[in-house]
XYZ file of C-alpha atoms in Angstrom:
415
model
C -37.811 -102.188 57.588
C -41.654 -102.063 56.153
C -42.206 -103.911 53.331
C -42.954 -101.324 50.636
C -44.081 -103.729 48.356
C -47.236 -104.525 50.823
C -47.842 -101.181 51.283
C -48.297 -100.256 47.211
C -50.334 -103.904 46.849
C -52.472 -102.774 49.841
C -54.289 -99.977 47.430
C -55.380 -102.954 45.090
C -57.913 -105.876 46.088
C -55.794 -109.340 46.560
C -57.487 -112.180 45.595
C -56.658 -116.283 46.380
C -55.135 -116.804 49.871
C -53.822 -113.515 50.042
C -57.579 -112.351 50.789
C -57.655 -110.543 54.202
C -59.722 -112.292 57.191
C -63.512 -111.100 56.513
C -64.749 -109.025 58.985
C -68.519 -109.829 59.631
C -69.943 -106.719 61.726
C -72.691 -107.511 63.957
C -71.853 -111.086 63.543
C -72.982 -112.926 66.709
C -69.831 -113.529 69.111
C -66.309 -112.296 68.090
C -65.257 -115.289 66.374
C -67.947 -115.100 64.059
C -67.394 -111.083 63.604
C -63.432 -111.835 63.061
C -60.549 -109.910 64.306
C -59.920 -106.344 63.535
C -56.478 -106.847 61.892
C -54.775 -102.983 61.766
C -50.971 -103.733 62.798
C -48.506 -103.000 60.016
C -46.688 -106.296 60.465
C -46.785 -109.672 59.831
C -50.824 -111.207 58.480
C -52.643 -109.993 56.170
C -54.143 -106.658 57.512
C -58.351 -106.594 57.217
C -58.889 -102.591 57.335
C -58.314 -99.566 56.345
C -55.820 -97.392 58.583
C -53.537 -98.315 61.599
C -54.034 -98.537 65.240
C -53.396 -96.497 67.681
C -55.515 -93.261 66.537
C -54.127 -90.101 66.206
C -51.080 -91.313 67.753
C -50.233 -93.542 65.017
C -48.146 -90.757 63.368
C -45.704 -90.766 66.596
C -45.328 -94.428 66.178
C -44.090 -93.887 62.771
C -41.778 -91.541 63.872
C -40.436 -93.609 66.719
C -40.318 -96.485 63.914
C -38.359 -93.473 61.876
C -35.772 -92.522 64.479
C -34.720 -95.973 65.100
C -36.447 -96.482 68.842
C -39.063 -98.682 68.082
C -39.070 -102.104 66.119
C -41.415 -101.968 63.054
C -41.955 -105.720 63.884
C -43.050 -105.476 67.802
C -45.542 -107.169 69.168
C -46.835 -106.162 72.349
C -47.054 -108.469 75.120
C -51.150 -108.731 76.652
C -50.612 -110.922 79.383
C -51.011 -108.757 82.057
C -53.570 -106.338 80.142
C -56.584 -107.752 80.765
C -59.701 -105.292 81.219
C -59.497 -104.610 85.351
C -63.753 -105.376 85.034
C -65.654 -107.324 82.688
C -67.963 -105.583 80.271
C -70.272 -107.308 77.682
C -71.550 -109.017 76.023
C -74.760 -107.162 75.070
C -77.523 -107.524 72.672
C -76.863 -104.284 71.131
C -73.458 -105.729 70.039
C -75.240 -107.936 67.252
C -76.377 -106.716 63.684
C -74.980 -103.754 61.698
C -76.261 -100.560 62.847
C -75.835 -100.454 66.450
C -72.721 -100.044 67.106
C -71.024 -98.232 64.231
C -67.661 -96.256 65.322
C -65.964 -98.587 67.504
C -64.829 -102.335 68.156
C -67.255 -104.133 71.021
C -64.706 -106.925 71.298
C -62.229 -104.495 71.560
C -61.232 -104.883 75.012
C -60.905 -108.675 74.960
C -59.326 -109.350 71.925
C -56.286 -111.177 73.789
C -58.509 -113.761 74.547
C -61.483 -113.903 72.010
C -58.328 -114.173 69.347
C -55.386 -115.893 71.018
C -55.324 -118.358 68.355
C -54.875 -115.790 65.555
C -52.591 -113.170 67.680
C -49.986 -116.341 68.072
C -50.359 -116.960 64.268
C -48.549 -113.629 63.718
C -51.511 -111.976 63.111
C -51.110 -107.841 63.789
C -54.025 -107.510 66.592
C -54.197 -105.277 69.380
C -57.187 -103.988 71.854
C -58.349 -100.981 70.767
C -60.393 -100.490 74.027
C -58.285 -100.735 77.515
C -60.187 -100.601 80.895
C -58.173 -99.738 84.478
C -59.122 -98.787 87.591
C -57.983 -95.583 89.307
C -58.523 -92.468 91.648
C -59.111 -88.736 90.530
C -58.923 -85.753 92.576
C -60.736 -82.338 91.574
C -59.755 -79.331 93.087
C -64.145 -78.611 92.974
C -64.378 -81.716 95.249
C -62.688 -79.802 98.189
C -65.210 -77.296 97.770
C -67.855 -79.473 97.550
C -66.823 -81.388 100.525
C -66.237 -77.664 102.241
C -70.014 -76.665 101.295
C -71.358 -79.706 102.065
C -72.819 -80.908 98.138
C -70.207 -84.308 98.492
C -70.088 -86.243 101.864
C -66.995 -88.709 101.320
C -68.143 -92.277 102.115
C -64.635 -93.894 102.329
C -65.865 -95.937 98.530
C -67.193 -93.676 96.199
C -65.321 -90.934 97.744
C -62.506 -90.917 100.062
C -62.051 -88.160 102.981
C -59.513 -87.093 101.584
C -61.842 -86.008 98.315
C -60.965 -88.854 95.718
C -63.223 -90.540 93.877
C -62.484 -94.227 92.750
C -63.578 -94.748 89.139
C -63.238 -97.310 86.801
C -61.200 -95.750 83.631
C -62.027 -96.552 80.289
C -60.285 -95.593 77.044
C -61.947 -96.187 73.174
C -60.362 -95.884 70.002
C -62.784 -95.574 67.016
C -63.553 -98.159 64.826
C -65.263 -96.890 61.935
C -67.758 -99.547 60.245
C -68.058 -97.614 56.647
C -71.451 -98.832 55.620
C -73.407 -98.513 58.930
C -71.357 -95.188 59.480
C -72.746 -94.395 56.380
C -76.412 -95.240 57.059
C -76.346 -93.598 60.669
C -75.317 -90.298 58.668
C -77.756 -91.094 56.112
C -75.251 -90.946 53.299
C -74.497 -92.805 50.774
C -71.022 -95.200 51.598
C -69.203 -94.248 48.053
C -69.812 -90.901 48.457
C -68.642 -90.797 52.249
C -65.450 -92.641 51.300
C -64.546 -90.200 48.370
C -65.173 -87.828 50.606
C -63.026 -89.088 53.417
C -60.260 -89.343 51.033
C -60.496 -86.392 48.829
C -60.371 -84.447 51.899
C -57.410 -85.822 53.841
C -55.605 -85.010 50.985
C -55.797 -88.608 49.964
C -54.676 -90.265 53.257
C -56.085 -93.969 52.549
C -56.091 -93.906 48.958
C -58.034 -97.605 50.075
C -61.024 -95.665 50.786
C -62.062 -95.443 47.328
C -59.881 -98.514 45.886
C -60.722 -100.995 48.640
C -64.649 -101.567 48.503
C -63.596 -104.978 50.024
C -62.667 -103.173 53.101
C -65.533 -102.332 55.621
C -63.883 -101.032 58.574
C -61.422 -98.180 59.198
C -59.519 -96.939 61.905
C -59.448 -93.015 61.649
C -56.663 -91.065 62.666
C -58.637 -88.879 65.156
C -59.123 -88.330 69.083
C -60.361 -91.149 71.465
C -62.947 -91.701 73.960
C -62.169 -91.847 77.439
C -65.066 -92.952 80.045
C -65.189 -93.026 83.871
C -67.459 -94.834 85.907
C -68.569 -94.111 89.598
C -69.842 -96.840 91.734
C -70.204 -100.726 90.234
C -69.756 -100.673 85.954
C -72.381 -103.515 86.139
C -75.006 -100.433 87.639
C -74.785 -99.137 83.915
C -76.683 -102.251 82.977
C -78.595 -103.393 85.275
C -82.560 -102.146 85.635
C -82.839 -102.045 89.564
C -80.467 -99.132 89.376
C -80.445 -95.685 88.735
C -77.800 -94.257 86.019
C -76.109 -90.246 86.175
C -74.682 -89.464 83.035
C -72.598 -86.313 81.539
C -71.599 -86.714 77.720
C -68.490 -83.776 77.719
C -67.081 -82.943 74.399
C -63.232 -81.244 74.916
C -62.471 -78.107 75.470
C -58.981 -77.799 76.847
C -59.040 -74.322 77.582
C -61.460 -74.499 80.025
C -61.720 -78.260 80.856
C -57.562 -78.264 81.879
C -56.941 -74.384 82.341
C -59.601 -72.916 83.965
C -61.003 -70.208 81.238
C -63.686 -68.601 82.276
C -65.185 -67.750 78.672
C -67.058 -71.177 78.422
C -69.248 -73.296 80.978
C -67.098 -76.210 79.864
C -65.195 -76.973 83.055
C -67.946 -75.931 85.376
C -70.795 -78.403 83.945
C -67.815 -81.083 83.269
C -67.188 -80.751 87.402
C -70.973 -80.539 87.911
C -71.418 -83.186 86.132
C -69.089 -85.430 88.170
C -70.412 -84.338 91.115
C -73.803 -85.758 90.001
C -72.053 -89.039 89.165
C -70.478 -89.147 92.185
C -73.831 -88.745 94.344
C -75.944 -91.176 92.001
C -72.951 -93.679 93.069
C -72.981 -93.269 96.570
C -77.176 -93.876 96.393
C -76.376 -97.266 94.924
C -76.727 -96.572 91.259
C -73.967 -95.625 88.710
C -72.289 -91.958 87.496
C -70.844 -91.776 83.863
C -68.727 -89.427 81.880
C -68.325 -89.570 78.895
C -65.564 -87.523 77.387
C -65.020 -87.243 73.883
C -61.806 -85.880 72.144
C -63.672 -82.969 69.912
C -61.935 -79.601 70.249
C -63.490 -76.353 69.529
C -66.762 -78.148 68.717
C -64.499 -80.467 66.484
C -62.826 -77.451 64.601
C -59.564 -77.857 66.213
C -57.797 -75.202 68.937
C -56.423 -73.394 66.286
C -59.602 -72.700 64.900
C -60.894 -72.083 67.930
C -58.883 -69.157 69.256
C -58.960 -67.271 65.966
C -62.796 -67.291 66.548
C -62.413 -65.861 70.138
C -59.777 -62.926 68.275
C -62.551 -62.456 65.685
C -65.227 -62.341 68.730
C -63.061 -59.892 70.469
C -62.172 -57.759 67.927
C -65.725 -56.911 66.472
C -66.061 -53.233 66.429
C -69.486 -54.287 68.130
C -68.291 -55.835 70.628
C -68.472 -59.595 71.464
C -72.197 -59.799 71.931
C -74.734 -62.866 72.004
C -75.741 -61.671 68.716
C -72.718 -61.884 66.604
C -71.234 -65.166 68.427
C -72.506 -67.510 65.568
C -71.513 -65.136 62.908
C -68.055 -64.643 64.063
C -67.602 -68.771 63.958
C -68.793 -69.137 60.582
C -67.034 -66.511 59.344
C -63.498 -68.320 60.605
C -64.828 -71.927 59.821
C -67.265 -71.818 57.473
C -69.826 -73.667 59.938
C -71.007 -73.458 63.371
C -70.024 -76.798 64.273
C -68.282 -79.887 62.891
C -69.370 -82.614 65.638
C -71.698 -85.424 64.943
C -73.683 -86.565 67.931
C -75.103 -89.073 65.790
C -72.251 -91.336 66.557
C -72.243 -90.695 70.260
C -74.599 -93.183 71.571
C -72.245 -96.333 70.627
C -70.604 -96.373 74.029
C -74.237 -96.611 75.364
C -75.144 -99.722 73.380
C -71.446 -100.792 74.213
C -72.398 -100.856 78.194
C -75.454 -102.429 77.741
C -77.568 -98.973 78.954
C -81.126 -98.253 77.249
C -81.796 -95.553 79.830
C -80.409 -92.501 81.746
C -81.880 -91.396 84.794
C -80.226 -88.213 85.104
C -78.967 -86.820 81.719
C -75.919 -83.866 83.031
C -77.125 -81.309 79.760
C -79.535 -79.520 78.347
C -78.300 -80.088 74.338
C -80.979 -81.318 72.285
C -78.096 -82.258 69.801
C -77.273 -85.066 72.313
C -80.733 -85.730 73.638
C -81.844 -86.256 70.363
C -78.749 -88.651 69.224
C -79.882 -90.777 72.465
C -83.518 -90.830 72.018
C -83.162 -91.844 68.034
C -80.797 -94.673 69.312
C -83.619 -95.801 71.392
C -81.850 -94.503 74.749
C -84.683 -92.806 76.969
C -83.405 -90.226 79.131
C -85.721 -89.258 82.322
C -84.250 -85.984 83.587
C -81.828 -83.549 82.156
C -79.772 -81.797 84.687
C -78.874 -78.013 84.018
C -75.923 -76.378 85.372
C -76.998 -74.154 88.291
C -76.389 -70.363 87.943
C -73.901 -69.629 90.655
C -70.958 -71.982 88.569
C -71.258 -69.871 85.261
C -68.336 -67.928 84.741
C -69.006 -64.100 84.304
C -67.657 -64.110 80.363
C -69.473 -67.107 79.644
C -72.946 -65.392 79.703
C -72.322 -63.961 75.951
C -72.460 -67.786 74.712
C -74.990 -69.117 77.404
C -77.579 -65.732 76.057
C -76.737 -66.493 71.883
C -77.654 -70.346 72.521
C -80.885 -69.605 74.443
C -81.606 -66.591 72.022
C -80.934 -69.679 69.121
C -83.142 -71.993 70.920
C -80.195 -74.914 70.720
C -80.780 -76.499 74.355
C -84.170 -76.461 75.882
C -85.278 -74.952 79.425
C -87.279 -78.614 80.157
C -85.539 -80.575 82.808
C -88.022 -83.687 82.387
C -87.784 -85.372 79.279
C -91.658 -86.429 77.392
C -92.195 -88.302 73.947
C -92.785 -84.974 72.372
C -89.211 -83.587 73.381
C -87.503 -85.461 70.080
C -89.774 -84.251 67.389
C -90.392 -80.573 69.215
C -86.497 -80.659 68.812
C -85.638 -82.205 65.529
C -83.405 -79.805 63.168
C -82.050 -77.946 66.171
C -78.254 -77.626 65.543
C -75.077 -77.464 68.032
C -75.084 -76.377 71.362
C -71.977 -77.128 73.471
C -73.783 -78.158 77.079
């Protein structure tokens, strides 16, 4: 069974040799950062939260129902990342990288010594190889937009990709700064608002880092990873936030699925020139309102007595959610500085909300790649017209110096 005891003393600072491991972020190396310590037994844990994510609850219900051990430890022999990423520069000092781990991936080795102590570590980043198959590639292969190379892409239409999933690691202060808030009132806000979750948040000001019980990141390369990095090659990039409607089931009242398979396509042809293709797919439903949300928006949209026009679409999603959109971009560009890229070649959007993350990051972006006309869906027009009425993605497909501060203050857009 848990210890209760530890849980009750973990909302109180401990002091002597019962003071967790310090974690140093943007510490030079990973023993000089420390270990991310987030397992709920055994050592002295060094954050706020568990790992695992969002799927932490069903661990504490498999914990509940008697099948899993509270105490096991899982074994990492045969985990290691399938393709070695890192280290970069941008993994040093505070502000870089601010919502995830950079050692992540190689904590079996960078902290053998401590994992053997007992200590609760696990990666929170896990990278595999693997093959996907689009339906869109047949037709691609059909119309002649993908020639299969037998690498890149097979005859048969798969694409070999290098599979990468993130869980977020939330550094509080430089999370803070990149929101430009202040840390105390971010944490009492984080707490008041999760209906006091991690009391920690406001108890702990020891604590710096906290694993957040929200979606993951999941990347997939095309062509060599080290591509991403390297400046002799060119880099194809689509940054997709979820939208399982359309993304999984096809709905045709969203662009979603058609720019997500246009992007790919991209990635796939930058690969097969000798450069590198990269999605980057973030877990943010219903621009981060949830599905629920989400579909009462689209009953609200279809129900106006005006009719669901290009006009009203903002309204009707304010009206549900009391904002147009709940994602930060601002926190997007860590998996950049975690690859080691400082520029895209071809940028798979038009969203200034994600050009402008990039470019404030110091990520330069050369050409941004619309979605052609003959993949929109016919119902999808209503929110392609309100977002160009809105002005929330720009027409230019070649990116200037001028593009961040003609943009700056422009809102969401879901490209």
């Amino acid at each position: 069974m848990t210890d209760i005891r530890h849980i009750v003393l973990a909302t109180h600072p401990p002091s002597g040799s019962r003071k967790p491991a310090e974690i140093n972020w943007g510490a030079p190396g990973a023993q000089a950062r420390g270990p991310v310590i987030g397992g709920m037994s055994g050592g002295q844990r060094n954050v706020i939260g568990a790992h695992s994510g969002s799927y932490g609850v069903y661990r504490a219900l498999a914990i509940a129902s008697g099948d899993l051990s509270p105490v096991h430890r899982p074994d990492l022999a045969l985990t290691r990342p399938s393709t070695t990423i890192g280290p970069f520069p941008q993994w040093e000092g505070e502000d870089k990288i601010v919502s995830m781990d950079p050692y992540g991936h190689i904590v079996a080795d960078m902290f053998a010594k401590e994992f053997a102590a007992g200590a609760p570590i696990q990666p929170t980043i896990a990278i595999t190889k693997a093959r996907i198959m689009l339906p869109e590639f047949k037709d691609a292969l059909r119309d002649g937009r993908l020639v299969p190379d037998g690498h890149i892409l097979t005859p048969g239409g798969e694409a070999n990709v290098t599979k990468i999933a993130i869980e977020p690691v939330w550094y509080l202060p430089g999370l803070a700064r990149r929101l430009k808030e202040n840390e105390v009132s971010l944490r009492r806000a984080l707490d008041e608002y999760t209906g006091g979750m991690f009391p920690e948040l406001v108890t702990r000001s020891d604590l710096k880092v906290f694993l957040p019980p929200i979606g993951s990141i999941t990347l997939y390369i095309f062509g060599e990873p080290h591509a991403l990095w390297s400046k002799d090659h060119r880099v194809a990039c689509r940054v997709h936030d979820e939208c399982n409607g359309s993304d999984v089931f096809g709905s045709d009242i969203c662009t979603c699925r058609p720019y997500l398979t246009h992007g790919i396509e991209e990635c796939v042809i930058e690969a097969q020139n000798g450069g590198a293709g990269l999605i980057v797919y973030n877990r943010k439903e219903g621009r981060a309102l949830g599905e629920v949300t989400k579909f009462l928006v689209y009953n609200a949209r279809k129900r106006n007595p005006a009719g669901d026009t290009a006009e009203a679409y903002f309204e009707r999603t304010e009206c549900v959610a009391g904002v147009q959109d709940m994602r930060f971009q601002s926190l997007m560009p860590d998996v950049f500085h975690w690859l080691g890229i400082t520029h895209i070649d071809r940028f798979v959007s038009m969203s200034d909300m994600k050009y402008n993350a990039l470019a404030e990051q110091g990520i330069t972006v050369g050409e941004r790649v619309p979605i052609p006309d003959a993949l929109l869906p016919g119902d999808a027009h209503v929110e392609m017209d309100a977002k160009k009425a809105a002005g929330y993605y720009t027409d230019q497909t070649v990116s200037t110096p001028e593009d961040l501060s003609a943009t700056k203050g422009r809102g969401l857009d879901d490209y």
